[in-house]
XYZ file of C-alpha atoms in Angstrom:
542
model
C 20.837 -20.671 -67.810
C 23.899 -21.493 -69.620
C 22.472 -23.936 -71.754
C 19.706 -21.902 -72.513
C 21.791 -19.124 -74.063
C 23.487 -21.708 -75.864
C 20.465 -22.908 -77.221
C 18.808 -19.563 -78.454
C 22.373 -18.294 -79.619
C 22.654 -21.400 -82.031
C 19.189 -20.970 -83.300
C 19.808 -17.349 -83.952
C 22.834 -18.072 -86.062
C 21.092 -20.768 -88.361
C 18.261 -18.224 -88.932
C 20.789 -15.752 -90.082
C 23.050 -18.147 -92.402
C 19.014 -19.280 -93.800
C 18.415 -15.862 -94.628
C 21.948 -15.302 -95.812
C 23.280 -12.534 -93.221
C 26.718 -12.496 -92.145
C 28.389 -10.738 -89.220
C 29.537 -7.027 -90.678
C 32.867 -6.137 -89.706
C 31.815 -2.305 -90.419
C 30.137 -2.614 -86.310
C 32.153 -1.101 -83.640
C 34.058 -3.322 -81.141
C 32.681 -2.834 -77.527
C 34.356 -4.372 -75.078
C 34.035 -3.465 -71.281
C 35.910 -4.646 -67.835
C 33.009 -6.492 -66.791
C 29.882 -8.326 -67.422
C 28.730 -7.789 -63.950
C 28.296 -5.114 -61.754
C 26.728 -3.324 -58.729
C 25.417 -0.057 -58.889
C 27.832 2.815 -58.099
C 30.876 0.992 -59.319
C 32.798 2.572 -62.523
C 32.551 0.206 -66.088
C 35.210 0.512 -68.096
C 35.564 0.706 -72.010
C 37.643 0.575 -74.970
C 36.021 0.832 -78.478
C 37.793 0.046 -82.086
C 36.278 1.805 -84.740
C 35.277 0.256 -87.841
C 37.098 2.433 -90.146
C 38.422 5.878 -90.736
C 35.523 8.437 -89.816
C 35.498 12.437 -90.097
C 34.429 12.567 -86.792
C 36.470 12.652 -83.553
C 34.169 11.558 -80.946
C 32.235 8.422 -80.256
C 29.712 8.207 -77.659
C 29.510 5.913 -74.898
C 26.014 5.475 -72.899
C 23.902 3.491 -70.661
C 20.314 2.496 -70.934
C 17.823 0.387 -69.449
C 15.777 -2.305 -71.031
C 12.920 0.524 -71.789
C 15.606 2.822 -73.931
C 16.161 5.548 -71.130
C 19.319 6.654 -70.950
C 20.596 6.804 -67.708
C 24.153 8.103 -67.956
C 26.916 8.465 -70.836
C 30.363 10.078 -71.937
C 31.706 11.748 -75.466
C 34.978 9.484 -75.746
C 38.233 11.175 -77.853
C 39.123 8.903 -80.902
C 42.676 8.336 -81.546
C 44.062 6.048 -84.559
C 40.493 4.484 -84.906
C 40.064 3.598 -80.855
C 39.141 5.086 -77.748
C 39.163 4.525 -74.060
C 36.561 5.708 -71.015
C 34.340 5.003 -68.571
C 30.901 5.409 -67.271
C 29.909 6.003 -63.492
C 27.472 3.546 -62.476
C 24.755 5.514 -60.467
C 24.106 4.202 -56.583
C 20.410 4.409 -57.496
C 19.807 1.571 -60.300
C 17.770 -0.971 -59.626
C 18.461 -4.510 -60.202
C 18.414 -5.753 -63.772
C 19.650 -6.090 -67.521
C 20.920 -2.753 -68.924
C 22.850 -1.931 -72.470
C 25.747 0.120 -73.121
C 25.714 1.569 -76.333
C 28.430 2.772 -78.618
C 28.111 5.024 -81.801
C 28.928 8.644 -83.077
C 26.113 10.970 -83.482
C 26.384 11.903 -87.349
C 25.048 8.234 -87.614
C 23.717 6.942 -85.052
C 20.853 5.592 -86.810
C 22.554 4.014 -89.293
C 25.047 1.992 -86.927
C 24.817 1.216 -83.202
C 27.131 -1.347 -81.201
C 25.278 -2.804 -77.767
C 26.565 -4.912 -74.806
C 24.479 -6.563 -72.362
C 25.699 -6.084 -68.612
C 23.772 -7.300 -65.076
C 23.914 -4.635 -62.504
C 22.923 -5.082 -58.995
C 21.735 -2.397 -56.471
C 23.888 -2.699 -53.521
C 20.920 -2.683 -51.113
C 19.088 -5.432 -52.883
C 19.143 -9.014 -51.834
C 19.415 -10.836 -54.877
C 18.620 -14.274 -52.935
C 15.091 -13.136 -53.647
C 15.227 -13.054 -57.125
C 13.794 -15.540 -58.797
C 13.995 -14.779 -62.868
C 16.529 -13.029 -64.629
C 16.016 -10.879 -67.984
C 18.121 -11.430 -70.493
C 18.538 -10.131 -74.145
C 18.370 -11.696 -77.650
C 19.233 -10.710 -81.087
C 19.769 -11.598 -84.645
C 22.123 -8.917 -84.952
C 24.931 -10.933 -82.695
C 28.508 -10.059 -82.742
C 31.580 -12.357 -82.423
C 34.917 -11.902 -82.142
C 37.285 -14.366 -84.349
C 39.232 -16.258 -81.376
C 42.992 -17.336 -82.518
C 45.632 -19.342 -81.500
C 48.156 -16.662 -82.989
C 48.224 -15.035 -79.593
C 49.285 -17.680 -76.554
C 48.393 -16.894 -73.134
C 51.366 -18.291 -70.936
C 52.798 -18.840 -67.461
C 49.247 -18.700 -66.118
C 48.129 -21.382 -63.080
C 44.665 -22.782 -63.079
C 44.385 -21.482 -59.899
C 46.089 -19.129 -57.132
C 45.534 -18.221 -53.293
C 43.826 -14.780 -52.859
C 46.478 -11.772 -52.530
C 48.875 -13.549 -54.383
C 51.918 -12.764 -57.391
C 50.613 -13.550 -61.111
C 53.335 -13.553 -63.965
C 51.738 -14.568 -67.171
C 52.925 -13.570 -70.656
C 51.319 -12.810 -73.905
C 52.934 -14.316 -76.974
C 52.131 -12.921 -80.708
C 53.095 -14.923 -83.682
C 54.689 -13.362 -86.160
C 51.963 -13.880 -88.718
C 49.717 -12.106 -86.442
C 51.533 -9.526 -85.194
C 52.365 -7.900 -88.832
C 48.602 -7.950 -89.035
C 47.675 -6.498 -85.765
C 46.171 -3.016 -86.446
C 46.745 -0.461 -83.549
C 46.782 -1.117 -79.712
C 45.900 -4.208 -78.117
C 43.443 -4.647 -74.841
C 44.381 -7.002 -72.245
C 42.870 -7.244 -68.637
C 42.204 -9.772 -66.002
C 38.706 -10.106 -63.955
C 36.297 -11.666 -62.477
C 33.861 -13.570 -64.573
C 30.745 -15.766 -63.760
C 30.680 -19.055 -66.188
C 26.543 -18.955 -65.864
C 26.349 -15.643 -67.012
C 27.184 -15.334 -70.770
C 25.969 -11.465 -72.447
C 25.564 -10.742 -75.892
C 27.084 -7.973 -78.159
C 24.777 -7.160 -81.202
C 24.703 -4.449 -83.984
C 21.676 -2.067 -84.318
C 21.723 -0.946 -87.663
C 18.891 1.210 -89.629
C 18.295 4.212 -91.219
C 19.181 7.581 -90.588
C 16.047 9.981 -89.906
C 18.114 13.418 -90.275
C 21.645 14.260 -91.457
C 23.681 15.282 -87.838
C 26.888 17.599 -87.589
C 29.909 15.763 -88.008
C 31.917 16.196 -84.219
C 35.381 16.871 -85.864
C 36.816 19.791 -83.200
C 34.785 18.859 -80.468
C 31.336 18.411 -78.807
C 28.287 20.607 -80.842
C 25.917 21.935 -78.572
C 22.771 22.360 -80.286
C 18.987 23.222 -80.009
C 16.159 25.298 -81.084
C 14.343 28.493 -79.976
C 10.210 29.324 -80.732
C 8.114 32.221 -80.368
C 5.866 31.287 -77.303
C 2.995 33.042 -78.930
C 3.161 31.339 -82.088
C 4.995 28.057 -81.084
C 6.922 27.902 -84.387
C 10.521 28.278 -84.712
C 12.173 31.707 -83.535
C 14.425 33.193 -86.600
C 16.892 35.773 -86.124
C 16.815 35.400 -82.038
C 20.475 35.725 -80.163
C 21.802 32.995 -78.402
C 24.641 33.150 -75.497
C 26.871 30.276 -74.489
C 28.532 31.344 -71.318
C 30.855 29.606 -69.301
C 31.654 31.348 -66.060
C 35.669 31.668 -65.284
C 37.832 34.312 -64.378
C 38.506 34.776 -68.136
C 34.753 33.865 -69.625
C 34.168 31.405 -72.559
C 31.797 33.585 -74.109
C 30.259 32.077 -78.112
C 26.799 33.369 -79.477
C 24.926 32.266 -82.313
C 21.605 34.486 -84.456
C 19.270 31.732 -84.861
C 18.242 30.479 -89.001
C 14.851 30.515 -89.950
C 14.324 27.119 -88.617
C 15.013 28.256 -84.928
C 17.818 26.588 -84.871
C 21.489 26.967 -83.029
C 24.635 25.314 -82.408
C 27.779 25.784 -80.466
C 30.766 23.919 -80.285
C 32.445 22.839 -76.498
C 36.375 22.232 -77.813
C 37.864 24.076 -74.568
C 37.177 22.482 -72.014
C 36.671 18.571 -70.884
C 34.438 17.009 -68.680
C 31.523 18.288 -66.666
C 31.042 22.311 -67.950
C 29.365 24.653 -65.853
C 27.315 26.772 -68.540
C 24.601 29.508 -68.873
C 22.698 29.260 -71.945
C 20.008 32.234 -72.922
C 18.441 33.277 -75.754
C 17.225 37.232 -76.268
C 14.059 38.669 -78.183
C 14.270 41.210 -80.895
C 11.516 43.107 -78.944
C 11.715 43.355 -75.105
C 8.529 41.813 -74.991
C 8.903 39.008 -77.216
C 8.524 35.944 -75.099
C 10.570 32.741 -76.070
C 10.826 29.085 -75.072
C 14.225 27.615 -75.058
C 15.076 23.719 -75.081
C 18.376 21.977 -75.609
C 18.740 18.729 -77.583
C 19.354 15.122 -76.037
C 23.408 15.105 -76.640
C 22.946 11.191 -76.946
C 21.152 8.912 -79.142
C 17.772 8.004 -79.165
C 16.819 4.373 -78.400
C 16.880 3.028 -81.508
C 15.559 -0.411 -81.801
C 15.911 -2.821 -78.950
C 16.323 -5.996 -78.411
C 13.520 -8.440 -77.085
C 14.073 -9.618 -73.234
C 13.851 -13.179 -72.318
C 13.331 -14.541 -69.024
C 15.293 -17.209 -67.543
C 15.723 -18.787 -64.181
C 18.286 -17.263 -61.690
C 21.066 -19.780 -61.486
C 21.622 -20.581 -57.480
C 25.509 -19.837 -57.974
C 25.190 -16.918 -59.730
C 22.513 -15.326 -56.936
C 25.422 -15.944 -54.503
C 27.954 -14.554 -56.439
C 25.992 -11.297 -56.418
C 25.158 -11.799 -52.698
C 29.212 -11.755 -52.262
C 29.451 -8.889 -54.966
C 27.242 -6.439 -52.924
C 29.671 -7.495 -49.372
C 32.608 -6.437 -51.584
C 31.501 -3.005 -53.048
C 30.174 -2.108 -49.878
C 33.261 -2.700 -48.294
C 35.493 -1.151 -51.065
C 33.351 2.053 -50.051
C 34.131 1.535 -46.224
C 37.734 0.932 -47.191
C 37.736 3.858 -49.709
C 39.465 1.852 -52.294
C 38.938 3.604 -55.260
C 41.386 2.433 -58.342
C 40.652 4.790 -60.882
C 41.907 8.640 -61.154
C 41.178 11.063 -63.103
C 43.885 12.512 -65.014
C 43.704 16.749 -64.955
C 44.016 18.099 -68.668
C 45.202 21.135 -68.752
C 42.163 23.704 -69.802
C 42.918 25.221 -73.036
C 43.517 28.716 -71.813
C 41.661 31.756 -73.306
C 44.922 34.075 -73.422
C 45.353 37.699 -72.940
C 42.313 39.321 -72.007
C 37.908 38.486 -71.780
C 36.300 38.922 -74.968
C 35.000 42.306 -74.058
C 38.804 43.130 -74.923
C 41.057 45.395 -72.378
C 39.315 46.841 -69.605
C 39.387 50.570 -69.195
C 39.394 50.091 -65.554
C 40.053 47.603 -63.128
C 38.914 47.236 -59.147
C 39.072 44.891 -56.691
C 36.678 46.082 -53.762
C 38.396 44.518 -51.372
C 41.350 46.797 -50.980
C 38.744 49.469 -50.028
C 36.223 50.254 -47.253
C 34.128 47.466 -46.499
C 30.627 49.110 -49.053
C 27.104 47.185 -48.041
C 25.838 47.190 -52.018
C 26.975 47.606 -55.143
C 25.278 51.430 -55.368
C 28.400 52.227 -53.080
C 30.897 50.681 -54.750
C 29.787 52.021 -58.348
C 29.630 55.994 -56.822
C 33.205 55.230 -54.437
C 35.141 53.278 -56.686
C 34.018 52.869 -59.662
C 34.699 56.638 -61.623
C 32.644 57.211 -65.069
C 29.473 54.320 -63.802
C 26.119 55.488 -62.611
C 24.315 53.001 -60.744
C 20.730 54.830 -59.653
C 17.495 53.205 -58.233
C 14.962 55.782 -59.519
C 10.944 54.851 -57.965
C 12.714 51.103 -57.457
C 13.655 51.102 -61.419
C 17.557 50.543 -61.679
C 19.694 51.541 -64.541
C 23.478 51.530 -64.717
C 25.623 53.601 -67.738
C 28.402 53.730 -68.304
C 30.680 57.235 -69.646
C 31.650 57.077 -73.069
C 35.322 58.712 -73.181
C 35.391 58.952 -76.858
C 32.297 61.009 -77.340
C 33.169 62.219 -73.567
C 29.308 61.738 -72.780
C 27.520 58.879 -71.168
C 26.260 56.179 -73.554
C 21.957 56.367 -73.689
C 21.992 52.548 -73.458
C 22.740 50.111 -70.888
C 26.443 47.810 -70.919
C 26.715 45.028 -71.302
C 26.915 43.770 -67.769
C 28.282 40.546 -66.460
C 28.257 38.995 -63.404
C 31.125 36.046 -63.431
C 31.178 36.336 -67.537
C 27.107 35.856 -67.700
C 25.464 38.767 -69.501
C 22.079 39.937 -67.340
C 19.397 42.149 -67.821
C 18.091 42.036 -64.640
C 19.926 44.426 -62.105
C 18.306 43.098 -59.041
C 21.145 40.348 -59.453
C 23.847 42.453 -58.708
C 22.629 45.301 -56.328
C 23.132 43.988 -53.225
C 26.762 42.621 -53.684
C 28.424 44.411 -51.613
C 32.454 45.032 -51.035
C 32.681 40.953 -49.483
C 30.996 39.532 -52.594
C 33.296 40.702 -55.151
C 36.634 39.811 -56.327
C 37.500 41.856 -59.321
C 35.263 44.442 -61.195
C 36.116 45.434 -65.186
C 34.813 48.574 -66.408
C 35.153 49.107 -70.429
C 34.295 52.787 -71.356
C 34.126 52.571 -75.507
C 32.191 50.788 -77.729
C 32.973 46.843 -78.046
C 32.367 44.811 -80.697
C 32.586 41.418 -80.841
C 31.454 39.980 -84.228
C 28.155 41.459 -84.921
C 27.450 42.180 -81.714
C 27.568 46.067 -79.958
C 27.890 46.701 -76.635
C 27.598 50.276 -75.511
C 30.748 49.827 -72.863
C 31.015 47.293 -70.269
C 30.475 46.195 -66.736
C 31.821 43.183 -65.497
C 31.391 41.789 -62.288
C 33.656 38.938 -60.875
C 32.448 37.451 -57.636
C 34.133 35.904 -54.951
C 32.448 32.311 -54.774
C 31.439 32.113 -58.532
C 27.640 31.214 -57.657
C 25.944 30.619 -60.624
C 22.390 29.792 -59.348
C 21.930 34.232 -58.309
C 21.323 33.621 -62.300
C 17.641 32.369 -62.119
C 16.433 29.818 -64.929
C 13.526 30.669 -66.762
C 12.094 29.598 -70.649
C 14.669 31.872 -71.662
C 17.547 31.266 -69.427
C 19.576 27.412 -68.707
C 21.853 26.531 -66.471
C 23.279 23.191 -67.319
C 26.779 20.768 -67.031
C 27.634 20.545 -70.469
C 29.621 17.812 -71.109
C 32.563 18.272 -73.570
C 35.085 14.841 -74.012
C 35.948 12.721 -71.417
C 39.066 13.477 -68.684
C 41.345 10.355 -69.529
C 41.545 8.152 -66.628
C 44.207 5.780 -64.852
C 43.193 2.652 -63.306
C 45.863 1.083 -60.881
C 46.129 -1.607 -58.291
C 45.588 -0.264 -54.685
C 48.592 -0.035 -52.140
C 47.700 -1.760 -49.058
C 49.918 -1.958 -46.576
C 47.977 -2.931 -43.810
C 48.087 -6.751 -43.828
C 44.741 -7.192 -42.300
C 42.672 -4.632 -44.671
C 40.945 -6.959 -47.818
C 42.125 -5.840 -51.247
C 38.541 -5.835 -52.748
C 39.127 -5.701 -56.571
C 37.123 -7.896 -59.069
C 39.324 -6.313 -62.033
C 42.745 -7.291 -61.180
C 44.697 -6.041 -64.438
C 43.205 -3.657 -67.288
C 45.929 -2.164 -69.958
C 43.223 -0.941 -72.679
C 46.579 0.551 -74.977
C 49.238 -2.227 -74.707
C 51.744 -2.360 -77.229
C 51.862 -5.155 -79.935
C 55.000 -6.986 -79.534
C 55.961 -10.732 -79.759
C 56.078 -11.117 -76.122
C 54.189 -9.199 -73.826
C 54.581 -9.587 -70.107
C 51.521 -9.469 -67.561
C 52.163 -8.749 -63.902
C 49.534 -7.842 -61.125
C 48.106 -9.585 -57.878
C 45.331 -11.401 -57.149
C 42.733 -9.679 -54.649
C 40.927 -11.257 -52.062
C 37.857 -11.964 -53.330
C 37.372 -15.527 -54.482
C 35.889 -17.091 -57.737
C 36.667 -17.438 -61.489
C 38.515 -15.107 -63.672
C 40.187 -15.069 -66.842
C 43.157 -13.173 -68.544
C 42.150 -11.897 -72.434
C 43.893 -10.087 -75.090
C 41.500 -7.821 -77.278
C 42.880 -6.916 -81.059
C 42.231 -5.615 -84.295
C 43.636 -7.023 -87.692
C 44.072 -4.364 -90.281
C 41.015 -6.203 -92.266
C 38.689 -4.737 -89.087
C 38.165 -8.424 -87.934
C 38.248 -8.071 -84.179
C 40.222 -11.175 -82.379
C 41.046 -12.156 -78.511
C 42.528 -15.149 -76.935
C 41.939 -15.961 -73.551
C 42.183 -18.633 -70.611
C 40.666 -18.913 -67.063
C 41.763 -19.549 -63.940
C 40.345 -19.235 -60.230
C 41.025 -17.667 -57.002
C 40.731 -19.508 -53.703
C-alpha cells in the first residue's frame, strides 16, 4: 500500500509542475496527533494560519468521505495559530474520514484537509479486506530541514521506559522561526501514509467576519407565504441565574444574527422568534455553523496491508482498555464565564422572593396571592392571565409581563402554574415599565427554578432549544500517573507540546507507554515567509 501511494503521489506532482501549479503557501497548516484512530478517542490539533486575518476564529471539523459532518469545534486564534481538539464519537464506523480547517468568512475560497483512518472499537478489522484512501492534486508538503536536529534519541526503547531527546535550532533558522513551535511523540504506522491537500474555490456569498466571537445566525418565514419574515422579533436566551438575554427585529430578507462572545463551549440556549399578529404563524431554522462540503477528493481503493490490520486489531485492545482503566490524558481547562455584572437585563427588581422560606404552596396561584404582593395570577373558565401593579400610575398594567421562567420569556402560562413552593428558587417581580432597547415590557415576572429544566419549554416551529457552541475550552494533555506497577500505561501519544518555545536547544522528556510498535519524535514550525517546516526521526518500542 505504501508503494502505491508513492506511486499516485509522484504522478500527481508531475501533473501539477505540467500544468504549472505550485504548492500555495496562503493554505492553512493542519497538523493533528495522529493518523490513526479508534472511534471515541480525542484527535488533537494545532493550525498556523496563513497570514494576518480579521477574523478570530477558525473552525475545526470532521467529515466522512460523503461530506457529512459529523462533529467540529470554533478554535481561538492567537498570533496567527490555534490549538483544540475534536471528540471522536463511539459510533463511527470503520473508514477514511477528513478533518477540515478554515474560517467561515471564506470558506469557499480556502479549505485545508487531512486524511485520518478511524476504527470502531467493536469492529474486527481482520475482516477487512480493502481500504479507501484519498487522492488529490491539491497536495500539501511541508519543507523538511536539517536546521532543526533531533538528538539523544535511541532507535529503540523497552515499553515504560525514560526518553531524553533534545531539539536543536540553528541559528539561521531560529531568527526565522515565526511564532510557536509543535513538537510531539506517537505512534505511527510506516504502511499508512495520509495526505494533506488544499480545497480552494469560489466564494458563493459574502459571510460575517467572526472578530468578537461566534455569530449565530438564521432566517425566519411566514408559514403561509413561505417567503422571508421581515420585521419578526427574535430572542437569544441563555438560562442562568443572571440570563444572557440578546434579541434581534428581523431585515426584509428574514434574516438574524447574534453573537455568542460570553460564554465557551457547549451553550445551553432557547431561541424563539414572535409574530407581529398573535396569529401569525412562523417557521424558524438555524444555519449549519460549519462549512459545507465543498469539493472532495476522489477515494481510491487499496489492499489492507496484513501489518497494518493487526496494528488496528492491537489498537481496539488498547482503547478498550484505556476505558476499563479510565485513563483519560486530556482536561479541560475551566475559563472563567464572563460574568453579566450587577443585575438581569430586566434591570433591579422591585421585589424579590424565595418561596422556600415560606409555607410549603402546591402551585404557583398560591405563591403569587401569599407572597407575591401587587401580582394577580387568575385561571378564569381555564384561561390564565397574570398582571402585574404598576406603582407609577398606581394601577395594574392592561397587558401581560414579561414573564420568565429561568431567563426564557413564555407566553404560555401552563408552564409555570403548577410550580409550586419546591420548584422554585428565587422569584423577581419588576413593577414599572422596562425597556431594554426597543423593546417594552409592561413590568416583570421572573421565575428562577430550582433544577434549571429547560425542556418544561416545549420546541415548536417557533421555539429551539439547542447547545450552541461558542470557542473551544483550552485543554491540557498530560502523561498519566500510574503507580500501580502492574496497571498498562496505554498511550499511543507519548509527548504533545503544540506551543513550545523557539530556542536553540529545546529539551524533550516523557516515557514510553506500553504499547509496542513504531513512533517518531517531530518538530512542527513556521518561517516568517509562511513556509511550514518539521524535522523528525523514528524510533520503536519493544
Amino acid at each position: 500500500m505504501h508503494i502505491n501511494r508513492y506511486y499516485i503521489t509522484l504522478l500527481f506532482l508531475i501533473l501539477f509542475s505540467a500544468t504549472g501549479k505550485t504548492q500555495t503557501k496562503s493554505a492553512y497548516g493542519l497538523f493533528t496527533d495522529r493518523d490513526v484512530y479508534v472511534s471515541g478517542e480525542p484527535l488533537l490539533a494545532k493550525i498556523y494560519l496563513p497570514e494576518e486575518v480579521p477574523s478570530r476564529i477558525v473552525c475545526l471539523d470532521l467529515v466522512n468521505q460523503y461530506g457529512t459532518r459529523i462533529t467540529g469545534a470554533s478554535l481561538a486564534i492567537h498570533n496567527k495559530e490555534a490549538e483544540g481538539y475534536l471528540q471522536l464519537p463511539d459510533s463511527l464506523s470503520t473508514g477514511t474520514y477528513l478533518v477540515r480547517i478554515y474560517q467561515k468568512y471564506n470558506a469557499g475560497k480556502l479549505k485545508t484537509i487531512h486524511e485520518i483512518f478511524v476504527t470502531n472499537r467493536f469492529d474486527k478489522p481482520e475482516k477487512l479486506d480493502k481500504i479507501k484512501i484519498a487522492t488529490s492534486l491539491s497536495i500539501l508538503k511541508d519543507q523538511q530541514t536539517d536546521l532543526i536536529q533531533i538528538t539523544g534519541l535511541q532507535p529503540s526503547y523497552s515499553i515504560k521506559s525514560k526518553i531524553e531527546a533534545g531539539v536543536q535550532l540553528d541559528d539561521s533558522i531560529l531568527k526565522k522561526v515565526e511564532g510557536r513551535l509543535l513538537v510531539s511523540v506517537a505512534q505511527v504506522y510506516p504502511t499508512y501514509v495520509p495526505i494533506t491537500f488544499s480545497d480552494q474555490g469560489e466564494q458563493k456569498k459574502e459571510e460575517m467576519i467572526e472578530k468578537r466571537g461566534v455569530i449565530i445566525t438564521g432566517i425566519v418565514s411566514d408559514r403561509k407565504t413561505s417567503m422571508p419574515a421581515g420585521g419578526i422579533t427574535v430572542y437569544l436566551t441563555i438560562p442562568d441565574s443572571i440570563p444572557g438575554f440578546q434579541y434581534y427585529i428581523t431585515r426584509k430578507d428574514g434574516r438574524f444574527y447574534f453573537l455568542l462572545d460570553k460564554y465557551t463551549g457547549a451553550t445551553q440556549s432557547v431561541l424563539q422568534c414572535l409574530g407581529n399578529s398573535p396569529g401569525q404563524l412562523l417557521d424558524f431554522k438555524l444555519d449549519e455553523g460549519f462549512a459545507e462540503s465543498g469539493k472532495l477528493p476522489e477515494f481510491q481503493l487499496q489492499s489492507f496491508p496484513l501489518d497494518f490490520k493487526e496494528a488496528l486489531t492491537r489498537n481496539i485492545s488498547t482503547v478498550t482498555f484505556q476505558k476499563v482503566f479510565s485513563q483519560n490524558y486530556l482536561k479541560l481547562v475551566t475559563t472563567p464565564q464572563k460574568s453579566i455584572k450587577g443585575h438581569p437585563y430586566y434591570g433591579k427588581a422591585s421585589q424579590s422572593v424565595d418561596p422556600r422560606l415560606f409555607l410549603d404552596f402546591a402551585n404557583f396561584s398560591e405563591i403569587s396571592k401569599e407572597l407575591l404582593r401587587g401580582v394577580k395570577f387568575k385561571n378564569s373558565n381555564n384561561e390564565l392571565s397574570l398582571r402585574v401593579f404598576n406603582s407609577s400610575a398606581n394601577e395594574y398594567f392592561d397587558e401581560s409581563p414579561l414573564t420568565l421562567i429561568d431567563g426564557i420569556p413564555i407566553r404560555d402560562l401552563k408552564i409555570i402554574a403548577n410550580l409550586g413552593t419546591a420548584d422554585i428558587e428565587r422569584i423577581d417581580v419588576c413593577q414599572s415599565e422596562r425597556i431594554f432597547g426597543n423593546l417594552r415590557f409592561p413590568g416583570v415576572v421572573a421565575i428562577y427554578t430550582t433544577k434549571k429544566d429547560i425542556s418544561r419549554i416545549a420546541e415548536s416551529s417557533q421555539i429551539v432549544r439547542k447547545n450552541l457552541n461558542g470557542i473551544q475550552q483550552s485543554y491540557l494533555w498530560a502523561e498519566p500517573r500510574i503507580t500501580i506497577a502492574t496497571v498498562p500505561d496505554l498511550r499511543q501519544l507519548l509527548y504533545w507540546d503544540s506551543s513550545a518555545v523557539p530556542a536553540k536547544s529545546i529539551s524533550v522528556q516523557c516515557n514510553t507507554s506500553s504499547v509496542l510498535g513504531h513512533y517518531k519524535l517531530i518538530v512542527r514550525g513556521r518561517l516568517k515567509d509562511g513556509t511550514l517546516i518539521f524535522s523528525e526521526k523514528y524510533f520503536e518500542v519493544k
